[in-house]
PDB file of C-alpha atoms in Angstrom:
ATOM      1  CA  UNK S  30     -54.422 -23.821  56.676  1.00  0.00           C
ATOM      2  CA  UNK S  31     -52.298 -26.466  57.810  1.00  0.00           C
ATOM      3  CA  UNK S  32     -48.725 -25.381  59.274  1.00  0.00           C
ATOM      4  CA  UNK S  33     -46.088 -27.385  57.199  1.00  0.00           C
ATOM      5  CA  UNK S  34     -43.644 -29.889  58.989  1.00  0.00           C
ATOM      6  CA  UNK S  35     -40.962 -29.221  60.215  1.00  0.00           C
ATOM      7  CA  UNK S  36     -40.887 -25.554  60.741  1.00  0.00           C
ATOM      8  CA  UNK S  37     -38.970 -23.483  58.180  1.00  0.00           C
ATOM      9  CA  UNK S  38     -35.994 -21.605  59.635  1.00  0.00           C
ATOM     10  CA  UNK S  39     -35.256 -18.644  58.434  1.00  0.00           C
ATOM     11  CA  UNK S  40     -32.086 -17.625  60.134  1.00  0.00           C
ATOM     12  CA  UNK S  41     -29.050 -19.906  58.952  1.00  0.00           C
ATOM     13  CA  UNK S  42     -27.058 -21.030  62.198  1.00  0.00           C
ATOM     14  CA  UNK S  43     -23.589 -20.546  62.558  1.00  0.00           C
ATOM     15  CA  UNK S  44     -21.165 -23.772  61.629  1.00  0.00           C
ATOM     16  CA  UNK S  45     -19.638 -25.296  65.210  1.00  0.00           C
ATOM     17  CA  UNK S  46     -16.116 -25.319  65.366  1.00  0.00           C
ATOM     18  CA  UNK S  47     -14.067 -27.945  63.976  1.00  0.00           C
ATOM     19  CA  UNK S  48     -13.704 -31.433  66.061  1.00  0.00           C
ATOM     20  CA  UNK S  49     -10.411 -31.210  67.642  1.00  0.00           C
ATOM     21  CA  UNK S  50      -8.492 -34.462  67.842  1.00  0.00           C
ATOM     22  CA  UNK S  51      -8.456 -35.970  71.239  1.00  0.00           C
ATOM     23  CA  UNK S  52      -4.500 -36.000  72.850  1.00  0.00           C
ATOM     24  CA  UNK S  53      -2.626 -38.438  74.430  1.00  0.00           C
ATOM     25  CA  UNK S  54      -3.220 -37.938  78.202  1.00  0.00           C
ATOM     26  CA  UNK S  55       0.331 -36.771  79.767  1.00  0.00           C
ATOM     27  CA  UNK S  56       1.088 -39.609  82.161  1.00  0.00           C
ATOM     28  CA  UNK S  57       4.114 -38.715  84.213  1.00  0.00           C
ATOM     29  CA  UNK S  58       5.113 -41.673  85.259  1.00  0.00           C
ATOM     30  CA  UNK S  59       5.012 -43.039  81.717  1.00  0.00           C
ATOM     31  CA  UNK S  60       7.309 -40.261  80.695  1.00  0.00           C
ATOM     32  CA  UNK S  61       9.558 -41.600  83.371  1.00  0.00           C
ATOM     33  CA  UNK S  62       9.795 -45.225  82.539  1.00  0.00           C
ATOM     34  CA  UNK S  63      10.456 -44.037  78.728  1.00  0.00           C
ATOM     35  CA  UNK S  64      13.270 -42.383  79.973  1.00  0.00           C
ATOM     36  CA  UNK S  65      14.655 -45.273  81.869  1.00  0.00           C
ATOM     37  CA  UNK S  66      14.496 -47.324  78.995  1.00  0.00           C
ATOM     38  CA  UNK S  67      16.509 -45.494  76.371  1.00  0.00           C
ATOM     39  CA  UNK S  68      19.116 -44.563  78.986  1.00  0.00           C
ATOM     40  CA  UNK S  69      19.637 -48.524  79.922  1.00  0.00           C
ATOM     41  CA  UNK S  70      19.293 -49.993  76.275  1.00  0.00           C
ATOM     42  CA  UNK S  71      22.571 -52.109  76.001  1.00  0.00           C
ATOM     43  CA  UNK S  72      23.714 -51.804  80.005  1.00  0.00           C
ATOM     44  CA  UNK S  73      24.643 -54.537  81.447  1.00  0.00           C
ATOM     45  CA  UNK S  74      24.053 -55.487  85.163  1.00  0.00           C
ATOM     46  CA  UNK S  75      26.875 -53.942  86.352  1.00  0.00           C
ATOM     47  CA  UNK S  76      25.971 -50.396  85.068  1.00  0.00           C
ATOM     48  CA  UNK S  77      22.230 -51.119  85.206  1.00  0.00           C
ATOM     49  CA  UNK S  78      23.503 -51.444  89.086  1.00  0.00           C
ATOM     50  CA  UNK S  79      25.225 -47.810  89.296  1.00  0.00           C
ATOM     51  CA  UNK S  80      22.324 -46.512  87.785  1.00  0.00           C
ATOM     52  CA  UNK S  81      20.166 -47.386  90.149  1.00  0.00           C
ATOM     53  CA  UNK S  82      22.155 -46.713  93.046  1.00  0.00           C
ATOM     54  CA  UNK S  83      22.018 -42.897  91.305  1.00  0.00           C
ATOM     55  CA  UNK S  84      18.038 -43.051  91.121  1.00  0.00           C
ATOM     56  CA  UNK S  85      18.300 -44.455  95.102  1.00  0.00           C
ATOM     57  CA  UNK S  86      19.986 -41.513  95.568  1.00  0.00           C
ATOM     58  CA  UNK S  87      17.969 -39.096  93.855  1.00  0.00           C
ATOM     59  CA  UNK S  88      14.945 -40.113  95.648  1.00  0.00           C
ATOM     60  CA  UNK S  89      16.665 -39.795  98.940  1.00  0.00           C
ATOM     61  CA  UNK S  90      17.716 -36.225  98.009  1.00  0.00           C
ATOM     62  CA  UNK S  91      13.370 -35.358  96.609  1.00  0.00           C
ATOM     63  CA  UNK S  92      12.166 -36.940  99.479  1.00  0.00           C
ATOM     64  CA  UNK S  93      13.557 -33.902 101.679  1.00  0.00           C
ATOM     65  CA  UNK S  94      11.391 -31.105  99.539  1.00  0.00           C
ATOM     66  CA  UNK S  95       7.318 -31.046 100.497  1.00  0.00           C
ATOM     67  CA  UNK S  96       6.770 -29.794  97.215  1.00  0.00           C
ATOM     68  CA  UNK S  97       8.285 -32.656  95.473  1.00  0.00           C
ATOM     69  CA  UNK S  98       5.628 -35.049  97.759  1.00  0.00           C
ATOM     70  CA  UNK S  99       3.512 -35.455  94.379  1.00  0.00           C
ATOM     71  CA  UNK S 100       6.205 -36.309  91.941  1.00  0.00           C
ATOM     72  CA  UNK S 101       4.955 -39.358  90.225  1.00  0.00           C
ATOM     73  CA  UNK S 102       7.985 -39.093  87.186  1.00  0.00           C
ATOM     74  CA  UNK S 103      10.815 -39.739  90.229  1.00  0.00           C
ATOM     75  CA  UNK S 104       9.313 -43.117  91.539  1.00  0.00           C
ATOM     76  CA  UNK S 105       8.626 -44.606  88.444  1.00  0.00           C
ATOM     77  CA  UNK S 106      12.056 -43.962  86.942  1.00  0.00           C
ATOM     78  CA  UNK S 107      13.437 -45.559  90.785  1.00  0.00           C
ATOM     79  CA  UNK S 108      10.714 -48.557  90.419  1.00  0.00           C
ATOM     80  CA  UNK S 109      12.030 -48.951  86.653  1.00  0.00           C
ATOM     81  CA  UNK S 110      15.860 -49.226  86.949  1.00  0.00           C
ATOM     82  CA  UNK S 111      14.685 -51.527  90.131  1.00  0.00           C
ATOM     83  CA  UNK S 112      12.927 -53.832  87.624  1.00  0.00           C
ATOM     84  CA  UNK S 113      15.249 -53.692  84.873  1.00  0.00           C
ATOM     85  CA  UNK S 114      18.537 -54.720  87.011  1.00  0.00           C
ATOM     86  CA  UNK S 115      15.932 -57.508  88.811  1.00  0.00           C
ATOM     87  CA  UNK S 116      15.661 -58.914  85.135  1.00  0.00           C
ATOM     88  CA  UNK S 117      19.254 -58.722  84.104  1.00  0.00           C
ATOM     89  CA  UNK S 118      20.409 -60.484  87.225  1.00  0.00           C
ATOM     90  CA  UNK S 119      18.324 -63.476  86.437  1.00  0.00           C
ATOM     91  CA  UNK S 120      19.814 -63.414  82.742  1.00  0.00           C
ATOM     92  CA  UNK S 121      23.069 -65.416  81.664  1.00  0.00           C
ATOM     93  CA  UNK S 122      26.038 -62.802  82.502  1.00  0.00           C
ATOM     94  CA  UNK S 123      26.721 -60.431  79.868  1.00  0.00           C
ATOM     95  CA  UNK S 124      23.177 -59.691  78.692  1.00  0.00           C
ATOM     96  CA  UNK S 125      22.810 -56.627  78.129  1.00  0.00           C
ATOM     97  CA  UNK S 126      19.380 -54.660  78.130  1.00  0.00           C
ATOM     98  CA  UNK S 127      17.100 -54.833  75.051  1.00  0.00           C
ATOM     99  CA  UNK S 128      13.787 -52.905  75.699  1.00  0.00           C
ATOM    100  CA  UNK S 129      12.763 -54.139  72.111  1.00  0.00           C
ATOM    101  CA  UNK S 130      12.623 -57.656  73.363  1.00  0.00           C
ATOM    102  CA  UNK S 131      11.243 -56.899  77.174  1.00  0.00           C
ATOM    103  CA  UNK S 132       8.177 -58.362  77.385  1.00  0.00           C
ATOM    104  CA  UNK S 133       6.603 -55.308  79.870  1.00  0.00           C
ATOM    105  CA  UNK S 134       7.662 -53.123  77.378  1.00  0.00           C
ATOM    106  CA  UNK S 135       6.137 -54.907  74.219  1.00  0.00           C
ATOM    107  CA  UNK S 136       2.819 -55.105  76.374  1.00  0.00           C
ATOM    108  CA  UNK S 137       2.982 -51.223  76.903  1.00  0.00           C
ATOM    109  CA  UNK S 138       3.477 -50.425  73.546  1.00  0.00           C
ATOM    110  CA  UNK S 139       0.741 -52.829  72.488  1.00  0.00           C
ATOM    111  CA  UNK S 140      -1.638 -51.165  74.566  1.00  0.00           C
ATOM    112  CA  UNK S 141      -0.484 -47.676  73.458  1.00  0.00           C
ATOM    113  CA  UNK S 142      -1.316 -48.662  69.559  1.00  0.00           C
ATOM    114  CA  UNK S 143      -4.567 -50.106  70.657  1.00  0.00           C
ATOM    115  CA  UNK S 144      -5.621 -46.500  72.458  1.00  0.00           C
ATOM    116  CA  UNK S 145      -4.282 -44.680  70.047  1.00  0.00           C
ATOM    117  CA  UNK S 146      -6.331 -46.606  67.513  1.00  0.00           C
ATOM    118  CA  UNK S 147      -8.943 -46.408  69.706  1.00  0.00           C
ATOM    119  CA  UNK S 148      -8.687 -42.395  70.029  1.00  0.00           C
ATOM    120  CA  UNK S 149      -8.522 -42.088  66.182  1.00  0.00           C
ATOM    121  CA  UNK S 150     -11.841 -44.101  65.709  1.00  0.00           C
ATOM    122  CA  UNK S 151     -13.264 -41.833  68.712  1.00  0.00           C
ATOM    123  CA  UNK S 152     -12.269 -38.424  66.251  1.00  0.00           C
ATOM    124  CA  UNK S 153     -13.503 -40.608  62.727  1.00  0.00           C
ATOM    125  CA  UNK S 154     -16.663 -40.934  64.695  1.00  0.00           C
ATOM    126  CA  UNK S 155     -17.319 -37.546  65.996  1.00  0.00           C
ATOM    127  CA  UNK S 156     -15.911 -35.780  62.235  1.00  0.00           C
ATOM    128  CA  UNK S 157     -18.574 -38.058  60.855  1.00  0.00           C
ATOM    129  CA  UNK S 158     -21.297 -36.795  63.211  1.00  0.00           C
ATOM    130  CA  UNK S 159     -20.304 -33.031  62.847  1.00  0.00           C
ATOM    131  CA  UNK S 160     -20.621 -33.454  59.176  1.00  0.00           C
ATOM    132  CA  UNK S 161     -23.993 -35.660  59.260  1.00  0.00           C
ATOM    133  CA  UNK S 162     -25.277 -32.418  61.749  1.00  0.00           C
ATOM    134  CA  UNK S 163     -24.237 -30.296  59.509  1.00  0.00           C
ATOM    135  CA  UNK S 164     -26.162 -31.771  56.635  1.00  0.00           C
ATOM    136  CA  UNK S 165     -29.270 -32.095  58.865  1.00  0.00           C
ATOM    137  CA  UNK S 166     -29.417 -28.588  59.979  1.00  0.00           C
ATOM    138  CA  UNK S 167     -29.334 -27.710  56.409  1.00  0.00           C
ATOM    139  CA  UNK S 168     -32.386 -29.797  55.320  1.00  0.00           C
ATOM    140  CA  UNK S 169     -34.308 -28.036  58.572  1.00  0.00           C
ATOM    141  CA  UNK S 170     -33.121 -24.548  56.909  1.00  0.00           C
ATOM    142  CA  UNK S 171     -34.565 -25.699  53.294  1.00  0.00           C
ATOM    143  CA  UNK S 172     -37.491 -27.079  55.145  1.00  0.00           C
ATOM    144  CA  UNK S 173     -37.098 -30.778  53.154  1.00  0.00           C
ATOM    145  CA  UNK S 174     -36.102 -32.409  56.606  1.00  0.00           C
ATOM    146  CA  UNK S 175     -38.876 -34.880  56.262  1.00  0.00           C
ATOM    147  CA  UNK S 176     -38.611 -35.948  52.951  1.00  0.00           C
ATOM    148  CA  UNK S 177     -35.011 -37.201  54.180  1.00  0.00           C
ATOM    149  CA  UNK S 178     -34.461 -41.002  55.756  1.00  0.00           C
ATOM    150  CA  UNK S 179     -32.362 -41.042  58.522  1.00  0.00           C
ATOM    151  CA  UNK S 180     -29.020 -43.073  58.245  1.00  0.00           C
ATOM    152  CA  UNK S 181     -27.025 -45.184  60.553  1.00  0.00           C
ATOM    153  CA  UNK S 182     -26.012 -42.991  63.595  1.00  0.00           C
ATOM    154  CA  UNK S 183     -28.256 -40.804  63.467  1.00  0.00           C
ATOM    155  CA  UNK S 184     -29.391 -41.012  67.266  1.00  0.00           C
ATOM    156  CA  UNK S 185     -25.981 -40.291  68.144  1.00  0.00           C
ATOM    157  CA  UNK S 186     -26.585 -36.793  65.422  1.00  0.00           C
ATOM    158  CA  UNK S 187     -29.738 -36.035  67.533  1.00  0.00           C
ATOM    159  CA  UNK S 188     -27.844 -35.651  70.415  1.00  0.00           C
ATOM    160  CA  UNK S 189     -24.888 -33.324  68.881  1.00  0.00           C
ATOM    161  CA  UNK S 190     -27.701 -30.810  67.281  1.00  0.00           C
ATOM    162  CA  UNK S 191     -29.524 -30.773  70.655  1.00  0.00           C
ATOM    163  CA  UNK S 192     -26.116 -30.035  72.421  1.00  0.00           C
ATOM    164  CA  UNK S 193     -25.563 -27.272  69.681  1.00  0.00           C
ATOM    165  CA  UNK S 194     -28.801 -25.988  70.745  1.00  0.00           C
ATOM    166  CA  UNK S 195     -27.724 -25.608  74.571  1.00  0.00           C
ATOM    167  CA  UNK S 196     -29.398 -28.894  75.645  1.00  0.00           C
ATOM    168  CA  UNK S 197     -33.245 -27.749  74.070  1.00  0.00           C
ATOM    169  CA  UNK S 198     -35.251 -30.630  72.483  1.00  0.00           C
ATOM    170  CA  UNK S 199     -35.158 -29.974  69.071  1.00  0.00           C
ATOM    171  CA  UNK S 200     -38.718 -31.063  68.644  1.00  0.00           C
ATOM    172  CA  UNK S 201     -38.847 -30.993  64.752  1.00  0.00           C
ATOM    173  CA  UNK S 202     -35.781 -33.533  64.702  1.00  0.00           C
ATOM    174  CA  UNK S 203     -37.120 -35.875  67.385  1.00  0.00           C
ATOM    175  CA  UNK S 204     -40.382 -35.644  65.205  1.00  0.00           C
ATOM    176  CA  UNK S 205     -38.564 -36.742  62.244  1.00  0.00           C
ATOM    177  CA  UNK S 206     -36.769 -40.092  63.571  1.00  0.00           C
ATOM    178  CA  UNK S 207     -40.273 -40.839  65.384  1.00  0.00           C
ATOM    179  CA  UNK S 208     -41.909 -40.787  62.053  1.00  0.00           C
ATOM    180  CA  UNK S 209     -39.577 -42.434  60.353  1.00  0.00           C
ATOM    181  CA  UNK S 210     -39.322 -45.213  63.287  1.00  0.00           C
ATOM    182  CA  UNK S 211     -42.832 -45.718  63.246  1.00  0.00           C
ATOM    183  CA  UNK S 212     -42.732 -46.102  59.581  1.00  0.00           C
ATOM    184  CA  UNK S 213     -39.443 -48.280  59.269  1.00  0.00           C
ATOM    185  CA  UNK S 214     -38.014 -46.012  57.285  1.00  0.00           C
ATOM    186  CA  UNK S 215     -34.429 -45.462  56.359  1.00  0.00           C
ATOM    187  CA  UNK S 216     -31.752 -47.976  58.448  1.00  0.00           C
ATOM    188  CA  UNK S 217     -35.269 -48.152  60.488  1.00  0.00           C
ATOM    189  CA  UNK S 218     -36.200 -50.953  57.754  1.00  0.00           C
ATOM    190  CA  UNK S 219     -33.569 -53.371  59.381  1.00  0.00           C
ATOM    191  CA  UNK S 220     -35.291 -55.047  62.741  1.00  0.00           C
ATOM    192  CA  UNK S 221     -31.993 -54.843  64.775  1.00  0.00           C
ATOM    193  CA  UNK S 222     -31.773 -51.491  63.926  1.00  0.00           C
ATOM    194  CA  UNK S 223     -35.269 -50.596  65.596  1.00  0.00           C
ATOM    195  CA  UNK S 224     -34.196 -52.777  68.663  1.00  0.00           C
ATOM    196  CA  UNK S 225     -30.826 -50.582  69.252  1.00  0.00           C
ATOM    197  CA  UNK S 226     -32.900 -47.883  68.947  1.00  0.00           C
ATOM    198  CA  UNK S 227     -34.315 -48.310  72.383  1.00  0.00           C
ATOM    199  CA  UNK S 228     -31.175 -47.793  74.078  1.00  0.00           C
ATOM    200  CA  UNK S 229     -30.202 -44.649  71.932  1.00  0.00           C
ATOM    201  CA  UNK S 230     -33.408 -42.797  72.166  1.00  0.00           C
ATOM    202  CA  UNK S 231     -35.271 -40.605  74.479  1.00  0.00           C
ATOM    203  CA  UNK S 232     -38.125 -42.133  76.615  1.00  0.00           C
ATOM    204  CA  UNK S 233     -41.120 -39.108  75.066  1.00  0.00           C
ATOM    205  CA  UNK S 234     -39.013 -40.116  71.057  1.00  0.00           C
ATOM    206  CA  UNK S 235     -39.996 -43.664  71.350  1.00  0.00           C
ATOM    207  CA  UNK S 236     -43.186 -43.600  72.971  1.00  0.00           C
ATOM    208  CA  UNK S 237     -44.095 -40.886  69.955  1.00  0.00           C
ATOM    209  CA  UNK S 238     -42.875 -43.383  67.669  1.00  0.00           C
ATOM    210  CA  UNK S 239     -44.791 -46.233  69.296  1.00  0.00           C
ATOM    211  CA  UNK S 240     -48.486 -44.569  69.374  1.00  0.00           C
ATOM    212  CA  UNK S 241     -47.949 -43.200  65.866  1.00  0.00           C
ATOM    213  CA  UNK S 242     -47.195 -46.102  64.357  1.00  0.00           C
ATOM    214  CA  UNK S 243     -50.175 -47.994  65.845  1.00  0.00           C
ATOM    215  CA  UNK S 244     -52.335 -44.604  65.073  1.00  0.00           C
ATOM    216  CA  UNK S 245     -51.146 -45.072  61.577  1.00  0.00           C
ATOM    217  CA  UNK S 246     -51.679 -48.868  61.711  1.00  0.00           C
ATOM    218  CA  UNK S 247     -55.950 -48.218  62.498  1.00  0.00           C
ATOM    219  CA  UNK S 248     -55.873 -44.877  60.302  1.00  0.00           C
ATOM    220  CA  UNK S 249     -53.536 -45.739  57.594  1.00  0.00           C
ATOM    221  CA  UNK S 250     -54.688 -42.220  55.387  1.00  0.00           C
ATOM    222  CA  UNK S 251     -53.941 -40.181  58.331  1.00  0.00           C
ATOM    223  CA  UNK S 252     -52.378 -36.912  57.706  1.00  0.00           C
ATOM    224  CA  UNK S 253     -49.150 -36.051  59.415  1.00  0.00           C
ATOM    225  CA  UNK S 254     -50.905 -33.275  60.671  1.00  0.00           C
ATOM    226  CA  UNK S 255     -53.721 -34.454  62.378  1.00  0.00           C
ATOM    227  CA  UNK S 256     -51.443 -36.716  64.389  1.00  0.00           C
ATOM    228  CA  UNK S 257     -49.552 -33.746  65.537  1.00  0.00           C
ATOM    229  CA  UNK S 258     -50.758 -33.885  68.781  1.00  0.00           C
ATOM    230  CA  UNK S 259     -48.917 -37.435  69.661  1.00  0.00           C
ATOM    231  CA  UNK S 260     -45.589 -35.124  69.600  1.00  0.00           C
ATOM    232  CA  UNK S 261     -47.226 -32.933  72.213  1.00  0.00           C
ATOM    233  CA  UNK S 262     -48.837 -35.933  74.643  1.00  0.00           C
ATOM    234  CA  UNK S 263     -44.997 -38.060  74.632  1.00  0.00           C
ATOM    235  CA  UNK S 264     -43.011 -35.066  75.452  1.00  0.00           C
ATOM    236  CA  UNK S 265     -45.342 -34.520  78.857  1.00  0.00           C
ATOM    237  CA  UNK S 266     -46.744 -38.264  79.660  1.00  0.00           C
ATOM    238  CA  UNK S 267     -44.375 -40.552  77.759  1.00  0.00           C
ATOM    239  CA  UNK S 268     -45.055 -43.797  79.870  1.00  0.00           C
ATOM    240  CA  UNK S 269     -48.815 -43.056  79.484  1.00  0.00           C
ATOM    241  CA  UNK S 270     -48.319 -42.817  76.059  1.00  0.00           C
ATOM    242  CA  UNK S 271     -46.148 -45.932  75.735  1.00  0.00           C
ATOM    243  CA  UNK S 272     -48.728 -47.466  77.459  1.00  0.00           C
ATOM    244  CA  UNK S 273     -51.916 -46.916  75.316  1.00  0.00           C
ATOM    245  CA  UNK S 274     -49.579 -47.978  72.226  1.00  0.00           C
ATOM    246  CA  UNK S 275     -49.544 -50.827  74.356  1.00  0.00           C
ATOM    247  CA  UNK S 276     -53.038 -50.864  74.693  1.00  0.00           C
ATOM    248  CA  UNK S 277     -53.673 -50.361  70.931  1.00  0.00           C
ATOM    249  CA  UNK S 278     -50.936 -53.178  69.348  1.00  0.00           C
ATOM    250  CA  UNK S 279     -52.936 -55.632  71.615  1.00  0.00           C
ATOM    251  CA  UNK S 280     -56.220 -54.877  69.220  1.00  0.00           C
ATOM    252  CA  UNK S 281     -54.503 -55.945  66.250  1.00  0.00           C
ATOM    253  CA  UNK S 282     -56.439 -58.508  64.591  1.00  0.00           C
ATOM    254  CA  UNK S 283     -55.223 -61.824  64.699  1.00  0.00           C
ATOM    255  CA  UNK S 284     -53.551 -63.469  61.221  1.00  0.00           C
ATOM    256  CA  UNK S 285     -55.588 -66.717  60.558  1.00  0.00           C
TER     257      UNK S 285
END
C-alpha cells in the first residue's frame, strides 16, 4: 500500500500574525532640516541671518555637554540655516524663502514619495504572500496540495512556510514545485518563468526537479511514487543529482 502524497496533516497550524506595515525609519537629522524649513518659509536674508547666528550659538553652547557628542538633529538644523542664508544671498534682495520652490527640498520630497511607494509595495507584497501561505497550508491540511498548480511567487511562499516552520525544509512543498517544474505546470508553462526559477530555488529543489523530469521523460507512466526516492537522493547529493540529469538529457534522441 502506497503512502499518498503529500502527507495528510492532521493537526491544523495556528494562523501567523498579521504583516505589520513597515515605518518610516526616524532620521534625526531629517527631523531637523524639516524644522528649519517651516521656521524660515518667507525670511528674508536679514532674518535668515539672525537665525543662524542663534543656531551658531546653540551649537557652541551643545558642544560643551559629552552627552550631547551624538546629536545628529543640532548639526543638521546649523548646516541647514547655513545653506538656506548661502541661497538667499545669491538671490535678488528681498527674496524671501520658499521651501516649495527649493530645489534640495523638491529632491527630498521626491525621494521620500518614491520610498514610501516603495515601502507600500514591500507590505502589498508580503500581505499577498501571507495570504498565498495561508491558502497553501490549507491544501497540505486537506491533503489536495498536489492537485494544485503553483502561481506566480510562489518561491518567494516556499520560503515564508519554511520560516513559519522554524527554518525546516518542508519536504512535501519543495516536492510539489519540483513536480510541477519538471512538468511545466502552472506559471511553470511560461519558459522565463522556469529560468527565474533558478535564482529563487534551492540547489536539492531544482536538481529534484531536473532528474524527475528526465526520469519522467524515459518512463513517461511512472508513478509519483516510485520516483519518490529522487526527493530523498537531491536533498543529500544535489550536484550529483544535477549531474546525472545532466547525464540523462544528453541521451535524448535527436529530432530528424
Amino acid at each position: 500500500m502506497t503512502t499518498p502524497w503529500p502527507p495528510r496533516h492532521t493537526a491544523r497550524r495556528p494562523l501567523p500574525p498579521r504583516v505589520a506595515a513597515p515605518r518610516e525609519p526616524v532620521d534625526p537629522a531629517r527631523i531637523g532640516r524639516r524644522v528649519v524649513r517651516r521656521e524660515a518659509r518667507g525670511m528674508d536674508a536679514g532674518l535668515v541671518a539672525v537665525a543662524l547666528e542663534e543656531a551658531r550659538f546653540e551649537a557652541r553652547q551643545a558642544s560643551r555637554y559629552e552627552d550631547l557628542a551624538d546629536d545628529l538633529r543640532g548639526p543638521a538644523e546649523l548646516a541647514e540655516w547655513e545653506r538656506i542664508a548661502a541661497l538667499l544671498s545669491g538671490a535678488p534682495a528681498g527674496t524671501r524663502y520658499d521651501p516649495d520652490v527649493d530645489d534640495v527640498v523638491q529632491a527630498e520630497l521626491a525621494a521620500d514619495a518614491a520610498a514610501a511607494a516603495a515601502r507600500e509595495a514591500e507590505l502589498r507584497e508580503a500581505v499577498r504572500i501571507a495570504a498565498r501561505a495561508n491558502h497553501l497550508q490549507v491544501l497540505r491540511d486537506l491533503g489536495t496540495l498536489d492537485q494544485s498548480e503553483p502561481a506566480e511567487g510562489d518561491e518567494a511562499v516556499r520560503d515564508e512556510l519554511t520560516r513559519r516552520a522554524g527554518g525546516y525544509v518542508q519536504a512535501d512543498v519543495d516536492a510539489w514545485l519540483a513536480h510541477a517544474l519538471a512538468a511545466h505546470r502552472g506559471h511553470y508553462r511560461d519558459p522565463a518563468a522556469r529560468d527565474a526559477a533558478a535564482g529563487l530555488l534551492t540547489p536539492p529543489v531544482l536538481a529534484h526537479a531536473a532528474l524527475l523530469g528526465e526520469l519522467l521523460r524515459l518512463v513517461p507512466d511512472a508513478d509519483v511514487d516510485e520516483l519518490a526516492f529522487v526527493a530523498r537522493l537531491a536533498a543529500t547529493e544535489p550536484e550529483a543529482v544535477g549531474a546525472l540529469a545532466e547525464v540523462l538529457a544528453r541521451a535524448r534522441p535527436e529530432v530528424p
